[in-house]
Coordinates of C-alpha atoms in Angstrom, one line a residue:
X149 CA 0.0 0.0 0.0
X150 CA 1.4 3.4 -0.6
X151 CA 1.3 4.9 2.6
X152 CA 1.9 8.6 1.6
X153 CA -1.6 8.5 -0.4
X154 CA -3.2 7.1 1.9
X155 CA -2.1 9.6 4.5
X156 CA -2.8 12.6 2.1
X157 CA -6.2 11.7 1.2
X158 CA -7.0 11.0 5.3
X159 CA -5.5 14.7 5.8
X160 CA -7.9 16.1 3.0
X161 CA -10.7 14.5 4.1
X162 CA -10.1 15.3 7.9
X163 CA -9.8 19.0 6.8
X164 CA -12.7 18.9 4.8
X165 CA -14.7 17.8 8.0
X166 CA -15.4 14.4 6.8
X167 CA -15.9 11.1 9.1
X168 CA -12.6 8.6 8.1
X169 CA -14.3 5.4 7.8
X170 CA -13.4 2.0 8.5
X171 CA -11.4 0.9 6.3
X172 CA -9.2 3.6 6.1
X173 CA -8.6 3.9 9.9
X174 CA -7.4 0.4 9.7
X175 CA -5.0 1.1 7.2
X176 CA -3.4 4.0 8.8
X177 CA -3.4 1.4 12.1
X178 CA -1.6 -0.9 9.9
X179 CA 1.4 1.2 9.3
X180 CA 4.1 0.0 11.2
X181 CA 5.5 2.1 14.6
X182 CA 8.9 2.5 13.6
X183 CA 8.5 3.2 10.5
X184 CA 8.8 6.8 8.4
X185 CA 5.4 6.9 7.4
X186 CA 3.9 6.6 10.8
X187 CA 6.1 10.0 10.9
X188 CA 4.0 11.3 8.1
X189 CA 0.8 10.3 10.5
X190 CA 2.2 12.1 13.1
X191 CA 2.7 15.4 11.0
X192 CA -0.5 15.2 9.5
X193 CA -2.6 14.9 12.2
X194 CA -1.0 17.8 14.2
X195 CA -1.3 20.0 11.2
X196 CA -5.4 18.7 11.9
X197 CA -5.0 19.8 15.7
X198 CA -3.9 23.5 14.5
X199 CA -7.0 23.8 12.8
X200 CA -9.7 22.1 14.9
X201 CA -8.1 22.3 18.2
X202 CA -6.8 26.5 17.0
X203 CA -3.6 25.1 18.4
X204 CA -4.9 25.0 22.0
X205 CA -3.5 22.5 24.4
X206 CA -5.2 22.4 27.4
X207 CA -5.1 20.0 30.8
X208 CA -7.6 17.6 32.2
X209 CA -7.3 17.3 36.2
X210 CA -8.8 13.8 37.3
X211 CA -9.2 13.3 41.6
X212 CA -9.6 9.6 42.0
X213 CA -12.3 10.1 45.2
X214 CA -12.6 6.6 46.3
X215 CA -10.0 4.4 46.7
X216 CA -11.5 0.6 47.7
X217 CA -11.7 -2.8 46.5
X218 CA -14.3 -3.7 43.5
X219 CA -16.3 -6.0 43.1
X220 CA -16.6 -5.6 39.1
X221 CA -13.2 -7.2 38.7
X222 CA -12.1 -5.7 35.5
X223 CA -8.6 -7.7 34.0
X224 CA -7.0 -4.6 33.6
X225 CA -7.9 -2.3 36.9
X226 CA -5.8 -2.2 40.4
X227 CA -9.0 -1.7 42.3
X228 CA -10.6 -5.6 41.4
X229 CA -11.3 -7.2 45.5
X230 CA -9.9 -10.6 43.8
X231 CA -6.8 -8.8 42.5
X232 CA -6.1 -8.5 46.7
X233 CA -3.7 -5.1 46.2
X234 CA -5.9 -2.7 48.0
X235 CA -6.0 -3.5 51.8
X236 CA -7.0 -0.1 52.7
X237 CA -9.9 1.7 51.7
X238 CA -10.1 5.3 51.5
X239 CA -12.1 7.8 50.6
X240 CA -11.2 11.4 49.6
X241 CA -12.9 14.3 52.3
X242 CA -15.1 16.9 50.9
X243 CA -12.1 19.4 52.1
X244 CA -9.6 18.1 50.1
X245 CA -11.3 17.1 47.2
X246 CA -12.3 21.4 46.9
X247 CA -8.7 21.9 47.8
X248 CA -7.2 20.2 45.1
X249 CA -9.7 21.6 42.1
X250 CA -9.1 24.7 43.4
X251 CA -5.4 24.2 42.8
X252 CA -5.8 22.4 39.6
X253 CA -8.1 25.8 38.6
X254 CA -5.9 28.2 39.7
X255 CA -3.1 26.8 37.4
X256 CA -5.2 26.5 34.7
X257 CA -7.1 23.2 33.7
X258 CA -9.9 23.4 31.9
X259 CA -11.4 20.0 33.1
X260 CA -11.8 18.8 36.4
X261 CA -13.1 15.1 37.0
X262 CA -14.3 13.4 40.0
X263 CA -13.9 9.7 38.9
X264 CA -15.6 7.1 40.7
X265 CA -15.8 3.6 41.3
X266 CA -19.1 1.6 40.0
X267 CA -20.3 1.5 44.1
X268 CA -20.4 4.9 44.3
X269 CA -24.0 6.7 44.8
X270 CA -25.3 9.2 42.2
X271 CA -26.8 11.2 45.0
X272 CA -23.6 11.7 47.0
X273 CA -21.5 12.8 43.8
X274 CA -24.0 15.2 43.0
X275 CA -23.8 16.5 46.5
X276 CA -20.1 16.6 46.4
X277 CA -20.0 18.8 43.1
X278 CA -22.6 21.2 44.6
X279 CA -20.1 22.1 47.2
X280 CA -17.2 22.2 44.7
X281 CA -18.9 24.5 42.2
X282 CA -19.7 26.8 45.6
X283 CA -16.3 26.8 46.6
X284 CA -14.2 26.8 43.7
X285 CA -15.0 29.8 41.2
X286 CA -13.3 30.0 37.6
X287 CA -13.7 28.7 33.8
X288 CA -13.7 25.3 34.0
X289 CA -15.8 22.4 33.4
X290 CA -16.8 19.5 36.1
X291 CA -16.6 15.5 34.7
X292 CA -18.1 12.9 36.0
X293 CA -16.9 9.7 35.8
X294 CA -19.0 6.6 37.8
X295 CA -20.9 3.9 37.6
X296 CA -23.7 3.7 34.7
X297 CA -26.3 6.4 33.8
X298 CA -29.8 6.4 33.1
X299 CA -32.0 9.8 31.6
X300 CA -32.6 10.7 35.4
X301 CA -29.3 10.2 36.9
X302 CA -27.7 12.3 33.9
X303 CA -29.8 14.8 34.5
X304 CA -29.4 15.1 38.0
X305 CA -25.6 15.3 37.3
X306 CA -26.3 18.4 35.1
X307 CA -27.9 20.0 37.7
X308 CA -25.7 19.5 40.2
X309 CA -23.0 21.4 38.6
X310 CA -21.2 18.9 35.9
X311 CA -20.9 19.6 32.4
X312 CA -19.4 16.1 30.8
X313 CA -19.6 12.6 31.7
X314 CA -16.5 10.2 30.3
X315 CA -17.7 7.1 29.6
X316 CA -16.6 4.1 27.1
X317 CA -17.3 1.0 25.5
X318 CA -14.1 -0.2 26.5
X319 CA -11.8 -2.3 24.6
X320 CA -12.9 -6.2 24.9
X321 CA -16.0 -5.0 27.1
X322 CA -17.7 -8.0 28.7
X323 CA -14.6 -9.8 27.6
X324 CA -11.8 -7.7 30.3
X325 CA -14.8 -7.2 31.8
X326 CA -17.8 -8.4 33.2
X327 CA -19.8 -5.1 31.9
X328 CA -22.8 -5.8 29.8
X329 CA -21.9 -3.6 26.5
X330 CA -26.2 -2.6 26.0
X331 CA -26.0 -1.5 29.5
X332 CA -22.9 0.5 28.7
X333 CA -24.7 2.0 25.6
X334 CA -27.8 2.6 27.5
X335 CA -25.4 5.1 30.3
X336 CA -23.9 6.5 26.1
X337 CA -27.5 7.6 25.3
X338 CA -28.4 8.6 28.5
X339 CA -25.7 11.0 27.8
X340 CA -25.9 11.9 24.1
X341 CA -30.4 12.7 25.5
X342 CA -28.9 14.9 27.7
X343 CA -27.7 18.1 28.2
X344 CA -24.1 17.0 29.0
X345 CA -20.9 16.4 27.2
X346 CA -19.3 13.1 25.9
X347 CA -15.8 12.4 26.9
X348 CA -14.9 8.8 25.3
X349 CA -11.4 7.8 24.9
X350 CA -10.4 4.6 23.2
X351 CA -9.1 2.5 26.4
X352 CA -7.5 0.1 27.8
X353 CA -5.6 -0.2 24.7
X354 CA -2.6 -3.1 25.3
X355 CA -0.2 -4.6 22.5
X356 CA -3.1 -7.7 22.4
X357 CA -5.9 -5.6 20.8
X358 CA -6.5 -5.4 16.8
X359 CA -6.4 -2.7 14.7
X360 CA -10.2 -3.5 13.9
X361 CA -10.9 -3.8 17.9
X362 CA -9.7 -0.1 18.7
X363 CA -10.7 1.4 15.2
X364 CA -14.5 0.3 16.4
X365 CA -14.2 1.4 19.6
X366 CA -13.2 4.6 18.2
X367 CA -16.3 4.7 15.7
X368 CA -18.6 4.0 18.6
X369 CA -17.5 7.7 20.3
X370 CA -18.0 9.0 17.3
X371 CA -21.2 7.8 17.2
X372 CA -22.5 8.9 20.5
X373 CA -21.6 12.1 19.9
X374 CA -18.4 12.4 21.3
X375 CA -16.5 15.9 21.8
X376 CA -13.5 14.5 23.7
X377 CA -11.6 12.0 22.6
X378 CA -8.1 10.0 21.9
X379 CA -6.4 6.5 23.6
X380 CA -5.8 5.5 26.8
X381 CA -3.2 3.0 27.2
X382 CA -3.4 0.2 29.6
X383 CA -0.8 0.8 32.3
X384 CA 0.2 -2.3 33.1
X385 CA -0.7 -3.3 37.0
X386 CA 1.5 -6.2 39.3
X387 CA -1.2 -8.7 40.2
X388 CA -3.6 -7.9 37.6
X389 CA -4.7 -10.8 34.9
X390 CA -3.5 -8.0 31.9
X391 CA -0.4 -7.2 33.6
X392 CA 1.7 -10.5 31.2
X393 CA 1.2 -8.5 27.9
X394 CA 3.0 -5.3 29.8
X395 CA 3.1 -2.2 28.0
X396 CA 2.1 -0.3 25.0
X397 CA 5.2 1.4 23.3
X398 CA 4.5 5.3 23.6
X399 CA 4.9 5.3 19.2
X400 CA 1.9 3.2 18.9
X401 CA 0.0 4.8 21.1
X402 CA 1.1 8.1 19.7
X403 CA 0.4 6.2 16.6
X404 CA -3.2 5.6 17.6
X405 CA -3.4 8.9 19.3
X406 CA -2.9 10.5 15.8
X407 CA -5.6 8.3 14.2
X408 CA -8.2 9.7 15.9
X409 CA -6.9 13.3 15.4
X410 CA -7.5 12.2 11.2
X411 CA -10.7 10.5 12.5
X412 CA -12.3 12.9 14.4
X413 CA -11.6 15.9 12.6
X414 CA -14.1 18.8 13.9
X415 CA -16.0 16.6 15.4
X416 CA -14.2 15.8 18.5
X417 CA -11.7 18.6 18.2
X418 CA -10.0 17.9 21.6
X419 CA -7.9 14.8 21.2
X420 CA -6.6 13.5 24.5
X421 CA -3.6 11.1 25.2
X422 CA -2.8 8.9 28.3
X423 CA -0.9 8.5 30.1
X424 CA 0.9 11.9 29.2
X425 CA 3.3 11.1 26.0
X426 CA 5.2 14.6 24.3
X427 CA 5.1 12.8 21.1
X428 CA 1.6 11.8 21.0
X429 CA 1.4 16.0 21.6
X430 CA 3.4 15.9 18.5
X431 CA 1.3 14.3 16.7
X432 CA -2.3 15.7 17.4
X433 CA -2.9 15.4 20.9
X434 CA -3.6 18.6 22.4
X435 CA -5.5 17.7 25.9
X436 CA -3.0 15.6 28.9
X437 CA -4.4 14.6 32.1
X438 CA -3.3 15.4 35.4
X439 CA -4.4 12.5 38.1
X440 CA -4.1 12.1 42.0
X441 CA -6.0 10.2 44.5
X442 CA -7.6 6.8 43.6
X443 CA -6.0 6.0 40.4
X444 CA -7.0 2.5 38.9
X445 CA -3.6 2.5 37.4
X446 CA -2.0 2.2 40.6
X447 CA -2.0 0.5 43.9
X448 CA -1.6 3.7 46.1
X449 CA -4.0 6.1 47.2
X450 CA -2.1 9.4 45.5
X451 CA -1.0 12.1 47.4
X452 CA -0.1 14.2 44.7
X453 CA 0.1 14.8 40.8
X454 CA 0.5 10.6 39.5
X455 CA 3.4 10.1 37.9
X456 CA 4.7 13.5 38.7
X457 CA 3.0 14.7 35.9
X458 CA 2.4 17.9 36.8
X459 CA 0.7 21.8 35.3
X460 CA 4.0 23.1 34.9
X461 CA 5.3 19.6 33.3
X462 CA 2.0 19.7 31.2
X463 CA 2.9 23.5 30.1
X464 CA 6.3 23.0 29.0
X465 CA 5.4 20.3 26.9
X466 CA 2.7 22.3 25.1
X467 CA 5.2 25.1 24.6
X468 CA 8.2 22.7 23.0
X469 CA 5.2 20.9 20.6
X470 CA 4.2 24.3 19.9
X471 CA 0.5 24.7 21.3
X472 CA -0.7 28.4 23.1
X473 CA -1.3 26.5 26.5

């Protein structure tokens, strides 16, 4: 196949505000990591995030609120009860959870998300971003990310102060999983009925999924509507059933991070990669997340910024890929 074509035409189309379609994500998946033409990729789909994206990078703060064991068992998440690594639940105060978007705000993200686990009660999240959205003034936007959504439950979450929901069918869902995937896409149209934003990454994503697995996934955001999107890579976790196939090489997933950028065009025009990779930022990503607390890639209740991926780490980056943080 004659790559540079293929790339080209993707470009053109992306530009033009057309959908890539199957087919044609698959073949850019195909191109091999290492090679020069993934290069091309890379350079194309930034050239996409100027346009779409107005050469913006901006930063997603994610606060993990509670940190216990879970009984949904996914293959890939620290927090499964039969994985045994948590031995200590905790759960985030009210104090510090305000604290910490306040901080987060004040250096300039433009997302804040209060991630869940499944157990955790729609009545008390919406409780807890009432109190944030009192005590924390500023532009930004309030995600939630829990356990499945129904029309009332979303829009209770609206009304308590949250613009987006993130929520996915997940890579090998029901598989990795024990989700059911209509139950997932019933929480996706709760969402898409409602008033709120979709965030939808393509995630876990590990060295053992297809090209046609993630370029589906990926097709299934755009689908429901999604404004926020990009890969996730699974961060391989000690104890977990995923943890053999260890780690995804930051080129694919910058690789796959570029993909979408060509996918999504202006549909989704932030493009998101994690964990944090400069030269997925290189090629088309312009959102990076910022984590602490309960972080289902770990087996530590986070005291500060995971990975020491930090806002001034985040806005260094954007100035040497040559976004306007």
């Amino acid at each position: 196949m004659n790559y540079d074509i293929l790339i080209k035409k993707a470009k053109e189309n992306s530009l033009e505000g057309k959908l890539l379609d199957r087919e044609t994500l698959i073949a850019l998946l195909e191109i091999d990591p290492d090679s020069k033409a993934v290069e091309k990729l890379g350079e194309s789909a930034r050239e996409v995030a100027s346009k779409f994206a107005n050469n913006k990078g901006s930063v997603w703060a994610s606060i993990g609120i509670d940190y216990q064991p879970c009984k949904m068992n996914c293959s890939f998440c620290s927090f499964g009860v039969k994985w045994g690594a948590i031995t200590n639940r905790y759960q985030w105060g009210v104090d510090d959870i305000i604290q910490y978007t306040g901080k987060f705000v004040s250096e300039g993200a433009k997302w804040v998300t209060l991630r869940t686990t499944e157990c955790f009660r729609t009545d008390n999240l919406c409780s807890l971003a009432k109190k944030v959205r009192s005590n924390v003034l500023g532009n930004y936007e309030l995600v939630a990310n829990t356990g499945e959504l129904n029309d009332e439950k979303a829009k209770l979450l609206y009304e308590s102060g949250f613009k987006v929901v993130y929520h996915s069918i997940r890579l090998r869902e029901g598989i990795d999983t024990p989700f059911n995937v209509n139950e997932r896409c019933k929480t996706l149209e709760a969402v898409r009925s409602s008033n709120l934003t979709l965030a939808y990454l393509v995630e876990p994503i590990g060295v053992e999924h297809s090209n046609e697995e993630i370029a589906d996934v990926f097709l299934t955001a755009m689908r429901y509507g999604a404004k926020l999107t990009g890969a996730m890579a699974r961060v391989p976790v000690s104890g977990t059933p995923l943890f053999k196939y260890g780690a995804l090489p930051e080129r694919r997933l910058a690789q796959i991070t570029a993909v979408t950028r060509l996918g999504a065009g202006k549909y989704a025009p932030d493009i998101c990669v994690h964990p944090p990779s400069k030269l997925a930022m290189e090629w088309g990503a312009n959102v990076v997340v910022i984590e602490t607390g309960a972080i289902p890639r770990d087996i530590k209740n986070i005291k500060n910024e995971w990975g020491g991926f930090d806002m001034s780490t985040a806005k260094k980056w954007y100035e040497e890929t040559g976004y306007e943080a």
